[in-house]
Amino acid sequence: MSQDAVIVGAGLIGCGIAYELAKRGASVTVYDRAEPARAASWAGAGMLAPYSEEVVDPALLALCAASLRAYPAFVDDLRERTGLDAELRREGTLHVAFDDASADARSAQCDAFRRNGAAASVLDRDATLAREPMLGGNVRGAVYVANEAHVDNRRLGRALVAACTDAGVRFERTAGVALEADARRVRGIRTEHGFAAAGTVVNAAGAWAGQLEGVPAGARIAVRPVAGEMLALAVPKGFTRGLVWSQHVYLVPRDDGRLLIGATSVERNFDVRVTARGVQALLDVALRIAPVLGTFALVETWAGLRPASHDGRPYLGATSIGGYFVAAGHYRNGILLTPVTAQAIAALISGERPPVELAAFDPQRAPEAA
Ligand SMILES: Cc1cc2nc3c(=O)[nH]c(=O)nc-3n(C[C@H](O)[C@H](O)[C@H](O)COP(=O)(O)OP(=O)(O)OC[C@H]3O[C@@H](n4cnc5c(N)ncnc54)[C@H](O)[C@@H]3O)c2cc1C
């Protein structure tokens, strides 16, 4: 089988790159040992919220902002091609204050958001309750960030896989993928089914990207898994409008009537159990945000692994091995960064100028590559 590019990892990042390459006429195969778009890309909350995530690194913030701008066209294109709507909702984020100290800190918080490019404003108690009437009577006010959004990342994953298939991308489910390369150039990959030649291989293996076998010293990257636990309640449709944050816990509405509550952040290797302590921590804050949430059914709990790089920036681009590219380490913002990553990596591979500056994300800055 002749193929131009192999992608290792069928998360949003790998599928996004595959789709962009296929649109440029490349023959692409995506290899994954599990079902496509089911790992972190399925587990995430789907927030497109770099300001609320407090991204302050200028290079990363610029990348996030570019991807946020690209989202409407990205989702529209997938809907037109597949009929699947990823439910992009641009309702902004409400950072709610429940005590004097956080109410007093609102204008400083608002200024900090604005300095990073957020369209932020301070809301008093009445204006806050007008935006989200479900909030508890204890609410003191909020900072509202208008230019953030959310998307249903599970629907997005299904749409992207369908769009890939429609564009001719092949998906192979196979264990034990290893890179085949000499000291200078990639030759392809080896799987349980044997060798598959390819002139281009992209490592988009999420939290496992640092473990890809066969990568020569000098092209290795460091990615560590940071687990996040989440849960969902069944609430009446339209119960909340946008994202609500307080004390590092967020509420994310879905059109189907689920309200997502997330997320913990724990470093315990590749362990994706949902712990009682994790659920308790999330519910403690959520029920403080809106005591009425305690009356609804808990319908789902799950956990996933955020892929964290050594310095918080993703690794994006070429490596010292010709034809071997990396797109991994998107940590807390991989859903947000999918469109810009897909377009930039596909452009780079195709010999085009990427739509964003990638120097700050050079995979060769990884300590392991030294
Ligand atoms: C609880 C939680 C909440 C989050 N919330 C948000 C959010 O609101 N907004 C946001 O932007 N981001 C969020 N994130 C982060 C985001 O989900 C990730 O950054 C993003 O999904 C990473 O995508 P990926 O394609 O790189 O990895 P993944 O989706 O993890 O996909 C990697 C794939 O590679 C495969 N793979 C790995 N190794 C191999 C191998 N050797 N051979 C074959 N296949 C392999 C895996 O099976 C997997 O399918 C959240 C993450 C978590 C866990």
XYZ file of C-alpha atoms and ligand atoms in Angstrom:
423
model
C 0.000 0.000 0.000
C 1.458 3.351 -0.936
C 0.896 6.210 1.433
C 2.289 9.705 1.752
C 1.757 10.156 5.481
C 1.188 8.067 8.575
C -0.315 9.604 11.687
C 0.181 7.789 15.001
C -2.768 8.627 17.260
C -6.401 9.152 16.243
C -7.292 11.845 18.767
C -8.545 15.245 17.666
C -4.965 16.319 16.938
C -4.085 13.313 14.753
C -7.448 13.302 12.960
C -7.271 17.076 12.427
C -3.876 16.782 10.744
C -5.013 13.767 8.693
C -8.055 15.672 7.456
C -6.032 18.753 6.456
C -3.480 16.573 4.625
C -6.204 14.607 2.831
C -7.833 17.866 1.725
C -4.474 18.733 0.130
C -4.601 15.463 -1.833
C -2.262 13.350 0.335
C -2.771 9.642 0.923
C -3.019 9.333 4.724
C -3.369 6.470 7.201
C -4.084 7.014 10.888
C -2.943 4.273 13.270
C -4.355 3.869 16.751
C -4.407 0.963 19.169
C -7.881 2.031 20.359
C -11.060 3.527 18.939
C -10.539 6.919 17.233
C -11.318 10.093 19.196
C -11.893 8.247 22.483
C -8.950 9.212 24.702
C -8.388 12.749 26.065
C -10.216 14.127 23.044
C -13.395 12.397 24.259
C -12.789 13.009 27.966
C -12.246 16.763 27.724
C -14.769 19.458 28.557
C -14.668 21.200 25.174
C -14.005 24.672 26.535
C -12.433 27.102 24.106
C -11.333 29.354 26.919
C -7.660 30.411 26.928
C -8.245 33.500 29.103
C -10.124 31.586 31.765
C -7.432 28.900 31.610
C -5.015 31.718 32.482
C -2.703 31.094 29.561
C -0.163 33.907 29.975
C 2.773 32.645 27.867
C 2.580 35.116 24.903
C 3.470 32.531 22.239
C 0.933 30.009 23.528
C -1.718 32.681 24.004
C -1.262 33.830 20.381
C -1.601 30.217 19.197
C -4.759 29.742 21.298
C -6.261 33.009 20.023
C -5.568 32.013 16.401
C -7.264 28.659 16.957
C -10.265 30.264 18.664
C -10.677 32.513 15.600
C -10.428 29.482 13.304
C -13.112 27.485 15.164
C -16.334 28.711 13.499
C -15.050 27.929 9.980
C -13.599 24.599 11.174
C -16.908 23.444 12.663
C -18.922 24.766 9.680
C -16.713 22.861 7.241
C -17.176 19.601 9.186
C -20.946 20.114 9.375
C -21.201 20.788 5.645
C -19.125 17.727 4.815
C -20.689 15.263 7.255
C -24.015 16.697 8.472
C -22.667 16.382 12.039
C -22.799 19.539 14.126
C -20.216 19.907 16.907
C -22.431 22.456 18.678
C -20.077 25.398 18.927
C -21.626 27.817 21.409
C -20.194 31.306 21.852
C -21.786 32.302 25.155
C -18.636 33.370 27.015
C -17.525 32.549 30.563
C -18.787 33.779 33.904
C -16.275 33.815 36.795
C -18.545 33.947 39.808
C -17.722 35.480 43.213
C -19.395 34.172 46.372
C -17.523 36.007 49.129
C -16.298 39.523 49.901
C -12.685 38.797 49.064
C -13.378 37.433 45.573
C -16.043 40.089 44.921
C -13.481 42.797 45.827
C -10.894 41.170 43.560
C -13.199 41.323 40.518
C -11.838 44.479 38.939
C -8.215 43.281 39.271
C -9.230 39.918 37.765
C -11.035 41.733 34.954
C -7.957 43.892 34.220
C -5.751 40.786 34.140
C -8.094 39.107 31.624
C -8.144 42.260 29.479
C -4.358 42.534 29.416
C -4.313 39.085 27.792
C -6.874 40.063 25.145
C -10.107 38.930 26.776
C -13.292 40.953 26.276
C -13.906 41.024 30.030
C -16.302 43.097 32.134
C -17.367 43.249 35.784
C -20.972 42.291 36.507
C -22.880 43.140 39.677
C -25.124 40.626 41.437
C -28.245 41.420 39.400
C -26.445 41.329 36.057
C -24.820 38.020 37.030
C -28.173 36.449 37.952
C -29.697 37.841 34.749
C -27.091 35.886 32.731
C -27.371 32.679 34.769
C -30.559 32.624 36.883
C -29.707 29.160 38.270
C -26.847 30.593 40.367
C -27.413 30.472 44.114
C -28.686 33.415 46.163
C -25.201 33.789 47.694
C -23.698 35.075 44.457
C -21.989 38.479 44.862
C -21.130 39.261 41.233
C -18.888 38.026 38.441
C -16.332 38.783 35.789
C -17.740 37.968 32.364
C -15.409 37.015 29.487
C -17.418 37.420 26.283
C -14.942 36.068 23.719
C -14.802 32.438 24.856
C -16.840 29.475 23.674
C -17.413 25.765 24.065
C -17.937 22.855 21.738
C -19.193 19.303 22.213
C -15.843 17.568 21.760
C -17.387 14.089 21.511
C -19.557 15.231 18.607
C -16.534 17.043 17.170
C -14.525 13.810 17.286
C -17.279 11.902 15.448
C -17.540 14.669 12.845
C -13.787 14.755 12.291
C -13.490 10.978 11.893
C -16.420 11.027 9.418
C -14.838 13.929 7.511
C -11.502 12.083 7.389
C -13.162 8.954 6.032
C -15.067 11.009 3.460
C -11.802 12.650 2.384
C -10.163 9.234 1.888
C -8.190 8.866 5.137
C -7.723 5.227 6.207
C -7.946 4.207 9.884
C -5.982 1.182 11.105
C -6.456 -0.253 14.574
C -3.286 -1.980 15.650
C -1.164 -2.497 18.732
C 2.537 -1.908 19.120
C 3.183 0.915 16.669
C 6.889 1.756 16.478
C 8.704 4.295 14.331
C 11.158 2.931 11.756
C 13.947 5.410 11.059
C 17.678 5.590 10.585
C 19.758 8.402 12.092
C 18.608 10.817 9.376
C 15.267 9.847 7.854
C 12.050 8.154 8.685
C 11.215 4.997 6.731
C 7.730 4.279 8.045
C 6.296 2.392 10.977
C 6.225 -1.178 12.242
C 3.053 -2.659 13.718
C 1.872 -6.121 14.725
C 1.030 -6.575 11.009
C 4.550 -5.740 9.825
C 6.299 -2.805 8.185
C 4.403 0.033 6.493
C 6.513 2.449 4.453
C 5.851 6.175 4.650
C 7.884 9.268 3.848
C 6.168 11.219 6.612
C 5.201 10.071 10.108
C 3.476 12.345 12.619
C 3.557 11.508 16.311
C 0.143 12.653 17.590
C -0.042 10.102 20.389
C -1.316 12.427 23.131
C -0.201 11.566 26.661
C 1.716 8.558 25.246
C 3.697 10.595 22.663
C 6.916 10.453 24.680
C 6.725 6.661 24.718
C 6.579 5.998 20.968
C 9.042 3.210 20.306
C 11.805 3.466 17.746
C 12.319 7.225 17.992
C 16.072 7.902 17.749
C 17.770 9.856 20.544
C 17.798 13.475 19.477
C 14.166 13.397 18.338
C 12.527 12.341 21.590
C 10.065 14.484 23.495
C 8.887 14.497 27.120
C 5.139 14.186 27.627
C 3.629 13.278 30.981
C 0.010 12.382 31.704
C -2.004 14.657 34.007
C -5.293 12.990 34.868
C -8.559 14.917 34.986
C -11.771 13.524 36.471
C -15.185 14.850 35.450
C -18.860 14.157 35.997
C -22.168 15.044 34.396
C -25.601 15.828 35.826
C -28.866 15.609 33.904
C -30.422 19.076 34.105
C -33.386 20.660 32.303
C -32.418 21.825 28.795
C -31.323 25.472 28.778
C -30.601 25.364 32.508
C -27.318 27.275 31.986
C -26.202 29.391 29.021
C -22.447 29.524 29.043
C -19.392 28.430 30.986
C -19.408 29.096 34.731
C -16.199 29.026 36.789
C -15.454 29.280 40.469
C -12.483 28.070 42.511
C -10.936 26.116 39.623
C -14.154 24.170 39.019
C -16.178 24.782 35.864
C -19.674 23.984 34.619
C -20.129 23.313 30.892
C -23.616 22.945 29.381
C -24.415 20.489 26.598
C -27.355 20.849 24.241
C -28.590 17.361 25.218
C -29.327 18.511 28.795
C -26.164 17.270 30.488
C -24.192 19.669 32.636
C -20.500 18.775 32.778
C -18.594 19.521 35.970
C -14.819 19.426 35.854
C -12.102 18.826 36.449
C -9.545 17.550 38.889
C -5.855 17.644 38.055
C -3.763 14.790 39.426
C -0.395 13.342 38.472
C -0.585 9.605 39.067
C 0.888 8.148 35.908
C -1.617 6.551 33.485
C -4.280 5.870 36.117
C -7.728 6.949 34.840
C -9.871 5.855 37.776
C -12.509 8.261 39.013
C -11.959 8.548 42.761
C -14.479 9.338 45.482
C -12.268 12.230 46.546
C -12.280 13.634 43.020
C -16.071 13.485 42.752
C -16.438 15.027 46.198
C -14.082 17.918 45.354
C -16.032 18.739 42.184
C -19.462 18.467 43.781
C -18.420 20.543 46.820
C -17.720 23.552 44.619
C -20.539 22.907 42.128
C -23.188 22.802 44.853
C -21.793 25.996 46.290
C -22.107 27.629 42.857
C -25.725 26.464 42.601
C -27.234 24.450 45.504
C -30.093 23.352 43.217
C -27.587 21.140 41.358
C -27.776 18.765 44.340
C -31.276 17.739 43.252
C -30.295 16.425 39.801
C -29.207 12.939 38.777
C -25.506 12.163 38.489
C -25.465 10.411 35.089
C -21.814 9.938 34.234
C -18.292 10.054 35.640
C -15.097 9.670 33.615
C -11.430 10.600 33.501
C -8.812 11.259 30.854
C -5.134 12.120 30.498
C -3.986 15.597 29.550
C -0.703 15.415 27.613
C 1.701 17.834 29.360
C 5.041 18.920 27.893
C 8.052 19.944 30.016
C 7.322 23.691 29.688
C 3.581 23.935 29.062
C 3.865 24.542 25.297
C 2.928 21.826 22.820
C 5.632 20.290 20.644
C 4.751 21.195 17.067
C 6.863 20.689 13.989
C 9.733 18.876 12.349
C 12.456 17.009 14.236
C 16.091 16.131 13.592
C 14.843 13.023 11.732
C 13.739 13.950 8.206
C 10.047 13.195 7.665
C 9.324 12.686 11.381
C 7.001 15.355 12.810
C 5.526 15.857 16.260
C 2.163 17.335 17.290
C 1.737 16.542 20.972
C 1.714 17.968 24.485
C -1.361 20.189 24.155
C -2.085 19.736 27.865
C -5.276 21.603 28.937
C -6.005 23.221 25.558
C -5.812 20.484 22.936
C -9.447 20.749 21.897
C -9.065 24.501 21.490
C -5.773 24.055 19.608
C -7.016 21.414 17.152
C -7.789 23.684 14.151
C -4.555 25.679 14.283
C -2.428 22.572 14.947
C -4.043 20.708 12.056
C -3.576 23.572 9.617
C -0.028 24.400 10.716
C 1.325 20.840 10.693
C -0.373 19.969 7.401
C 1.049 23.144 5.844
C 4.545 22.356 7.127
C 4.419 18.800 5.784
C 3.107 20.029 2.431
C 5.896 22.593 2.059
C 3.560 25.560 2.577
C 4.048 28.446 4.969
C 2.150 27.631 8.219
C -0.569 30.140 9.134
C 1.099 30.758 12.516
C 4.670 31.111 13.769
C 5.827 27.738 15.142
C 9.370 28.543 16.348
C 8.339 28.660 20.030
C 6.915 25.134 19.745
C 9.959 23.469 18.155
C 10.042 19.808 19.330
C 13.829 20.012 19.437
C 13.671 22.212 22.550
C 12.642 19.080 24.528
C 15.339 18.154 27.075
C 15.203 14.562 25.754
C 16.216 15.774 22.271
C 19.479 17.320 23.495
C -10.695 16.045 31.999
C -10.106 16.811 30.851
C -10.675 18.031 30.509
C -10.168 18.738 29.420
N -10.800 19.879 29.035
C -10.364 20.554 27.941
C -11.053 21.699 27.484
O -12.072 22.096 28.048
N -10.573 22.360 26.388
C -9.443 21.954 25.721
O -9.051 22.586 24.763
N -8.779 20.833 26.132
C -9.205 20.143 27.216
N -8.540 19.030 27.653
C -7.283 18.656 26.984
C -7.558 17.955 25.676
O -8.560 16.979 25.873
C -6.269 17.323 25.154
O -5.222 18.274 25.144
C -6.459 16.809 23.724
O -7.616 16.028 23.631
C -5.244 16.013 23.269
O -5.577 15.440 22.041
P -4.622 14.371 21.377
O -5.225 14.012 20.069
O -3.212 14.885 21.412
O -4.627 13.139 22.404
P -5.693 11.973 22.665
O -7.065 12.427 22.427
O -5.365 11.413 24.000
O -5.364 10.915 21.534
C -4.132 10.233 21.493
C -4.375 8.918 20.788
O -3.122 8.291 20.546
C -3.293 6.896 20.692
N -1.969 6.302 20.918
C -1.091 6.638 21.878
N 0.054 5.917 21.722
C -0.127 5.109 20.648
C 0.691 4.135 20.005
N 1.945 3.886 20.380
N 0.170 3.514 18.934
C -1.083 3.783 18.509
N -1.892 4.688 19.078
C -1.421 5.355 20.140
C -4.256 6.776 21.856
O -4.887 5.501 21.866
C -5.210 7.934 21.580
O -6.323 7.526 20.820
C -9.043 18.262 28.704
C -8.484 17.030 29.039
C -9.014 16.305 30.108
C -8.425 14.970 30.433
